[in-house]
Amino acid sequence: MTIRFDGRVAIVTGAGAGLGRAHALLLAAQGAKVVVNDPGGSVDGKGGNGAAADTVVSEIKAAGGIAVANYASVADREGAASIVQTAVDNFGRIDIVVNNAGILRDKSFAKMTLEEFEIVLNVHLLGTVYVTKAAWPYLLEQKYGRVVFTSSGSGLVGSYGQSNYGAAKTGMMGLMNNLKFEGEKFNIKVNMISPVAGTRMTEGIIEQKLFDLSKPEQVSPAVAWLSSEECDVNGEIVAAGAGYFTVLKLMKGVGHVVDPSHVATLEDFVNNKDKIFDLSGAKPYTSTLDTDTKKKLGLI
């Protein structure tokens, strides 16, 4: 199956290098008109110039594609809105939003300032909110859209010295889990990628052999499919890296129900701890009080 994006308009934030660049190049190669957003700052978000975004736009055009640059920061509300406006002004619509922009301010939690914590949340989590919020009315009106968030194993399972980054990356999951319901009847699908990629953000963090194998282009096929009309999943997390792809799920154990005729005590919890933490028979977590649990409680 050949997936094409002819007639579709995509925004890719943080597209001046690394993963964003790879996503933008692939979408453009498959026919999408692309807004290449990147303020051109350093890994920690300082400084900036338009050269990074301009270079990627030039690459796309040289390959016969269509693209335009935007240099705004996603962490600024007006800047985020301008990214969407760039798509509308140049191409008349917006169909795909790939939220990829990010920075690092790694330190142990004890040494990290609140400012360092907040700025990472502002770029990763609020930046994703701001750009998606600006695009959302257009997606609702046309009854079509594909939105991709970029999470990380640093949030989903943890990584030393990245409490700010991990909190932001996992916060996106809560946003996705709610937007998937709001967009569903409008044919808007919201999914998330959890990539492993050898980029300037991971240089020196992941082992060299894995770094060399994990080219950003190895992640982009998953992002492109999640961005396509053919995408038939909603609210899913896809992990990708070094040619490996899989779906990630929150799981819920069978658990244990204390006799609901009396208020559970601390002793009840302690006495049943092994059953509570047993994951044999675990299923994807879709509801705390699912049908089986409600039956055990006598609710249905």
Short mmCIF file of C-alpha atoms in Angstrom, two decimals:
data_model
loop_
_atom_site.label_atom_id
_atom_site.label_comp_id
_atom_site.label_asym_id
_atom_site.label_seq_id
_atom_site.Cartn_x
_atom_site.Cartn_y
_atom_site.Cartn_z
CA MET A 1 0.00 0.00 0.00
CA THR A 2 1.32 3.42 -0.97
CA ILE A 3 0.23 6.09 1.47
CA ARG A 4 0.04 9.57 0.00
CA PHE A 5 -0.70 13.00 1.43
CA ASP A 6 -1.64 14.83 -1.75
CA GLY A 7 -3.88 17.77 -0.88
CA ARG A 8 -3.01 17.51 2.82
CA VAL A 9 -1.24 20.20 4.82
CA ALA A 10 1.03 19.25 7.70
CA ILE A 11 2.69 21.17 10.51
CA VAL A 12 5.83 19.70 12.03
CA THR A 13 7.20 21.58 15.02
CA GLY A 14 10.88 21.43 15.87
CA ALA A 15 11.49 20.37 12.29
CA GLY A 16 14.86 22.05 11.76
CA ALA A 17 16.87 18.96 12.72
CA GLY A 18 16.66 15.42 14.03
CA LEU A 19 13.28 13.75 14.28
CA GLY A 20 11.27 16.76 13.12
CA ARG A 21 13.37 17.16 10.00
CA ALA A 22 12.97 13.46 9.18
CA HIS A 23 9.18 13.64 9.68
CA ALA A 24 8.88 16.76 7.52
CA LEU A 25 10.97 15.28 4.70
CA LEU A 26 8.95 12.05 4.62
CA LEU A 27 5.56 13.77 4.69
CA ALA A 28 6.65 16.12 1.92
CA ALA A 29 8.04 13.24 -0.15
CA GLN A 30 4.62 11.60 0.05
CA GLY A 31 2.87 14.72 -1.22
CA ALA A 32 2.04 16.81 1.85
CA LYS A 33 2.52 20.56 1.92
CA VAL A 34 4.57 21.16 5.06
CA VAL A 35 5.02 24.00 7.51
CA VAL A 36 8.54 23.53 8.86
CA ASN A 37 8.57 25.14 12.30
CA ASP A 38 11.79 25.72 14.23
CA PRO A 39 13.10 28.75 16.11
CA GLY A 40 16.64 27.46 15.58
CA GLY A 41 17.74 27.47 19.20
CA SER A 42 20.21 25.25 21.01
CA VAL A 43 19.28 21.97 22.71
CA ASP A 44 18.51 23.87 25.91
CA GLY A 45 16.27 26.32 24.04
CA LYS A 46 18.60 29.29 24.07
CA GLY A 47 19.26 31.56 21.09
CA GLY A 48 17.75 31.04 17.68
CA ASN A 49 17.82 31.87 13.99
CA GLY A 50 15.89 30.88 10.91
CA ALA A 51 18.65 28.91 9.24
CA ALA A 52 17.52 25.50 10.55
CA ALA A 53 13.95 25.76 9.25
CA ASP A 54 15.07 27.42 6.01
CA THR A 55 17.52 24.60 5.30
CA VAL A 56 14.83 21.94 5.64
CA VAL A 57 12.45 23.93 3.45
CA SER A 58 15.20 24.14 0.83
CA GLU A 59 15.72 20.37 1.05
CA ILE A 60 12.03 19.73 0.51
CA LYS A 61 11.82 22.10 -2.43
CA ALA A 62 14.97 20.66 -4.01
CA ALA A 63 13.28 17.24 -3.94
CA GLY A 64 10.21 18.65 -5.68
CA GLY A 65 8.08 19.16 -2.57
CA ILE A 66 6.24 22.14 -1.16
CA ALA A 67 7.10 23.72 2.19
CA VAL A 68 7.24 27.00 4.05
CA ALA A 69 9.16 27.97 7.17
CA ASN A 70 7.94 29.31 10.50
CA TYR A 71 10.33 30.42 13.25
CA ALA A 72 8.02 30.82 16.26
CA SER A 73 8.42 29.16 19.65
CA VAL A 74 5.66 26.72 20.52
CA ALA A 75 5.97 27.82 24.17
CA ASP A 76 4.56 31.24 23.27
CA ARG A 77 0.79 31.31 22.74
CA GLU A 78 0.91 33.85 19.96
CA GLY A 79 3.86 32.08 18.38
CA ALA A 80 2.06 28.75 18.44
CA ALA A 81 -1.01 30.32 16.85
CA SER A 82 1.21 31.82 14.14
CA ILE A 83 2.39 28.34 13.17
CA VAL A 84 -1.16 27.30 12.34
CA GLN A 85 -1.82 30.64 10.68
CA THR A 86 1.21 30.10 8.46
CA ALA A 87 -0.40 26.89 7.20
CA VAL A 88 -3.75 28.56 6.57
CA ASP A 89 -2.26 31.65 4.94
CA ASN A 90 0.00 29.69 2.60
CA PHE A 91 -1.99 26.55 1.91
CA GLY A 92 -5.59 27.34 2.89
CA ARG A 93 -6.04 24.56 5.46
CA ILE A 94 -4.42 22.34 8.08
CA ASP A 95 -4.85 18.56 8.26
CA ILE A 96 -1.92 17.19 10.24
CA VAL A 97 -0.19 18.44 13.38
CA VAL A 98 3.01 16.70 14.43
CA ASN A 99 4.03 18.09 17.82
CA ASN A 100 7.75 17.39 17.99
CA ALA A 101 9.44 20.53 19.35
CA GLY A 102 11.46 20.09 22.53
CA ILE A 103 14.39 21.18 24.66
CA LEU A 104 16.42 19.69 27.50
CA ARG A 105 17.43 21.09 30.88
CA ASP A 106 18.69 17.91 32.53
CA LYS A 107 19.58 17.92 36.23
CA SER A 108 18.73 15.85 39.27
CA PHE A 109 15.50 17.02 40.91
CA ALA A 110 17.46 18.22 43.95
CA LYS A 111 19.63 20.51 41.82
CA MET A 112 17.01 21.60 39.31
CA THR A 113 15.48 25.05 39.73
CA LEU A 114 11.76 25.51 39.33
CA GLU A 115 12.50 27.75 36.37
CA GLU A 116 14.35 24.87 34.70
CA PHE A 117 11.42 22.60 35.43
CA GLU A 118 8.84 25.04 34.12
CA ILE A 119 10.58 25.97 30.87
CA VAL A 120 10.73 22.32 29.80
CA LEU A 121 7.04 21.86 30.64
CA ASN A 122 6.26 25.05 28.72
CA VAL A 123 7.94 23.82 25.54
CA HIS A 124 6.97 20.15 25.57
CA LEU A 125 3.57 20.02 27.24
CA LEU A 126 2.12 23.53 26.94
CA GLY A 127 3.71 23.95 23.51
CA THR A 128 1.82 20.85 22.40
CA VAL A 129 -1.35 22.27 23.94
CA TYR A 130 -0.92 25.68 22.30
CA VAL A 131 -0.28 24.39 18.78
CA THR A 132 -3.00 21.74 18.96
CA LYS A 133 -5.48 24.23 20.43
CA ALA A 134 -4.82 26.68 17.58
CA ALA A 135 -5.35 23.94 14.97
CA TRP A 136 -8.35 22.30 16.66
CA PRO A 137 -11.12 24.63 15.33
CA TYR A 138 -9.99 24.04 11.75
CA LEU A 139 -9.94 20.28 12.27
CA LEU A 140 -13.40 20.31 13.84
CA GLU A 141 -14.86 22.44 11.06
CA GLN A 142 -13.56 20.24 8.25
CA LYS A 143 -14.35 17.05 10.20
CA TYR A 144 -10.88 15.64 9.64
CA GLY A 145 -7.52 15.74 11.33
CA ARG A 146 -4.53 13.77 12.49
CA VAL A 147 -2.59 14.90 15.56
CA VAL A 148 0.62 13.26 16.77
CA PHE A 149 2.23 13.95 20.14
CA THR A 150 5.84 13.06 20.92
CA SER A 151 6.32 11.29 24.24
CA SER A 152 9.42 9.56 25.60
CA GLY A 153 10.50 6.57 27.61
CA SER A 154 11.96 9.14 30.00
CA GLY A 155 8.41 9.87 31.05
CA LEU A 156 6.70 6.54 30.47
CA VAL A 157 9.29 4.53 32.41
CA GLY A 158 11.69 7.18 33.76
CA SER A 159 15.26 8.39 33.34
CA TYR A 160 17.68 9.86 35.87
CA GLY A 161 17.92 13.64 35.78
CA GLN A 162 14.90 14.22 33.56
CA SER A 163 12.03 14.83 35.97
CA ASN A 164 10.99 17.97 34.07
CA TYR A 165 11.21 16.30 30.67
CA GLY A 166 9.54 13.09 31.88
CA ALA A 167 6.67 14.94 33.55
CA ALA A 168 6.00 16.89 30.36
CA LYS A 169 6.18 13.82 28.15
CA THR A 170 3.80 11.79 30.31
CA GLY A 171 1.45 14.76 30.69
CA MET A 172 0.82 14.49 26.98
CA MET A 173 -0.74 11.08 27.55
CA GLY A 174 -3.47 12.61 29.68
CA LEU A 175 -4.12 15.22 27.01
CA MET A 176 -4.29 12.57 24.30
CA ASN A 177 -6.59 10.33 26.31
CA ASN A 178 -9.14 13.12 26.57
CA LEU A 179 -8.84 14.61 23.08
CA LYS A 180 -9.33 11.20 21.48
CA PHE A 181 -12.93 11.29 22.73
CA GLU A 182 -13.56 14.91 21.78
CA GLY A 183 -12.25 14.46 18.25
CA GLU A 184 -13.59 11.00 17.50
CA LYS A 185 -16.93 11.94 15.96
CA PHE A 186 -15.16 14.55 13.82
CA ASN A 187 -12.73 11.99 12.35
CA ILE A 188 -9.86 13.56 14.30
CA LYS A 189 -7.42 10.96 15.57
CA VAL A 190 -4.92 11.83 18.28
CA ASN A 191 -2.03 9.45 18.86
CA MET A 192 1.45 9.53 20.35
CA ILE A 193 4.92 8.39 19.35
CA SER A 194 7.59 7.36 21.86
CA PRO A 195 10.82 7.47 19.85
CA VAL A 196 14.38 6.34 20.35
CA ALA A 197 16.58 8.36 18.00
CA GLY A 198 20.16 9.41 17.67
CA THR A 199 19.86 13.20 17.66
CA ARG A 200 21.63 16.13 19.28
CA MET A 201 19.23 15.73 22.23
CA THR A 202 20.33 12.15 22.89
CA GLU A 203 24.01 12.42 21.98
CA GLY A 204 26.01 11.28 24.99
CA ILE A 205 22.86 9.99 26.71
CA ILE A 206 22.28 6.73 24.86
CA GLU A 207 25.07 4.26 24.11
CA GLN A 208 26.97 4.93 20.87
CA LYS A 209 26.03 1.69 19.11
CA LEU A 210 22.32 2.35 19.72
CA PHE A 211 22.82 6.00 18.75
CA ASP A 212 24.28 4.93 15.40
CA LEU A 213 21.46 2.45 14.72
CA SER A 214 18.71 4.83 15.76
CA LYS A 215 18.58 7.24 12.88
CA PRO A 216 15.64 9.68 13.10
CA GLU A 217 14.40 8.34 9.76
CA GLN A 218 13.75 5.02 11.52
CA VAL A 219 10.94 6.66 13.51
CA SER A 220 9.26 8.67 10.76
CA PRO A 221 7.33 5.82 9.08
CA ALA A 222 5.27 5.39 12.25
CA VAL A 223 4.64 9.13 12.47
CA ALA A 224 3.65 9.26 8.81
CA TRP A 225 1.16 6.40 9.21
CA LEU A 226 -0.35 7.99 12.33
CA SER A 227 -0.67 11.18 10.25
CA SER A 228 -2.41 9.45 7.35
CA GLU A 229 -6.01 9.03 6.34
CA GLU A 230 -5.41 5.28 6.58
CA CYS A 231 -4.68 5.54 10.31
CA ASP A 232 -7.43 3.59 12.05
CA VAL A 233 -6.32 3.90 15.69
CA ASN A 234 -7.04 6.61 18.22
CA GLY A 235 -5.39 7.29 21.56
CA GLU A 236 -2.53 4.86 21.01
CA ILE A 237 1.17 5.11 21.88
CA VAL A 238 3.61 3.69 19.35
CA ALA A 239 7.22 3.15 20.35
CA ALA A 240 9.75 3.31 17.52
CA GLY A 241 13.50 3.20 17.12
CA ALA A 242 16.28 1.40 15.23
CA GLY A 243 13.71 -0.30 13.00
CA TYR A 244 11.65 -1.59 15.94
CA PHE A 245 7.98 -0.68 16.33
CA THR A 246 5.45 -1.67 18.98
CA VAL A 247 2.35 -0.42 20.74
CA LEU A 248 2.55 0.59 24.40
CA LYS A 249 -0.33 0.18 26.85
CA LEU A 250 -1.13 1.01 30.44
CA MET A 251 -2.13 -2.29 32.00
CA LYS A 252 -4.48 -3.09 34.87
CA GLY A 253 -4.27 -6.22 36.99
CA VAL A 254 -7.28 -8.33 37.95
CA GLY A 255 -6.98 -6.84 41.44
CA HIS A 256 -8.93 -7.76 44.54
CA VAL A 257 -12.28 -6.62 45.87
CA VAL A 258 -12.66 -6.27 49.62
CA ASP A 259 -16.18 -7.04 50.86
CA PRO A 260 -17.96 -3.81 49.83
CA SER A 261 -20.42 -4.13 52.71
CA HIS A 262 -17.83 -2.54 55.01
CA VAL A 263 -15.23 0.20 54.63
CA ALA A 264 -11.87 -1.22 53.60
CA THR A 265 -9.16 -0.96 56.24
CA LEU A 266 -5.40 -0.68 56.10
CA GLU A 267 -5.23 -4.30 57.22
CA ASP A 268 -7.43 -5.30 54.27
CA PHE A 269 -4.95 -3.71 51.89
CA VAL A 270 -1.90 -5.27 53.56
CA ASN A 271 -3.48 -8.73 53.74
CA ASN A 272 -4.30 -8.65 50.03
CA LYS A 273 -1.21 -6.83 48.77
CA ASP A 274 0.03 -9.77 46.71
CA LYS A 275 -3.28 -10.01 44.87
CA ILE A 276 -3.40 -6.24 44.37
CA PHE A 277 0.07 -6.14 42.78
CA ASP A 278 -0.32 -9.36 40.79
CA LEU A 279 -0.27 -8.61 37.04
CA SER A 280 -1.08 -12.11 35.82
CA GLY A 281 -4.19 -11.79 33.71
CA ALA A 282 -3.62 -8.05 33.27
CA LYS A 283 -5.50 -6.28 30.48
CA PRO A 284 -5.18 -2.86 28.83
CA TYR A 285 -6.34 -0.16 31.24
CA THR A 286 -9.47 1.48 29.84
CA SER A 287 -11.44 2.09 33.03
CA THR A 288 -10.75 1.75 36.75
CA LEU A 289 -14.15 0.24 37.49
CA ASP A 290 -14.63 -1.91 34.42
CA THR A 291 -17.56 -4.28 33.86
CA ASP A 292 -15.96 -7.20 35.73
CA THR A 293 -15.13 -5.02 38.74
CA LYS A 294 -18.61 -3.51 38.83
CA LYS A 295 -20.05 -7.03 38.87
CA LYS A 296 -17.83 -7.94 41.82
CA LEU A 297 -19.03 -4.82 43.62
CA GLY A 298 -22.65 -5.70 42.91
CA LEU A 299 -23.18 -2.55 40.86
CA ILE A 300 -24.47 -4.45 37.84
#
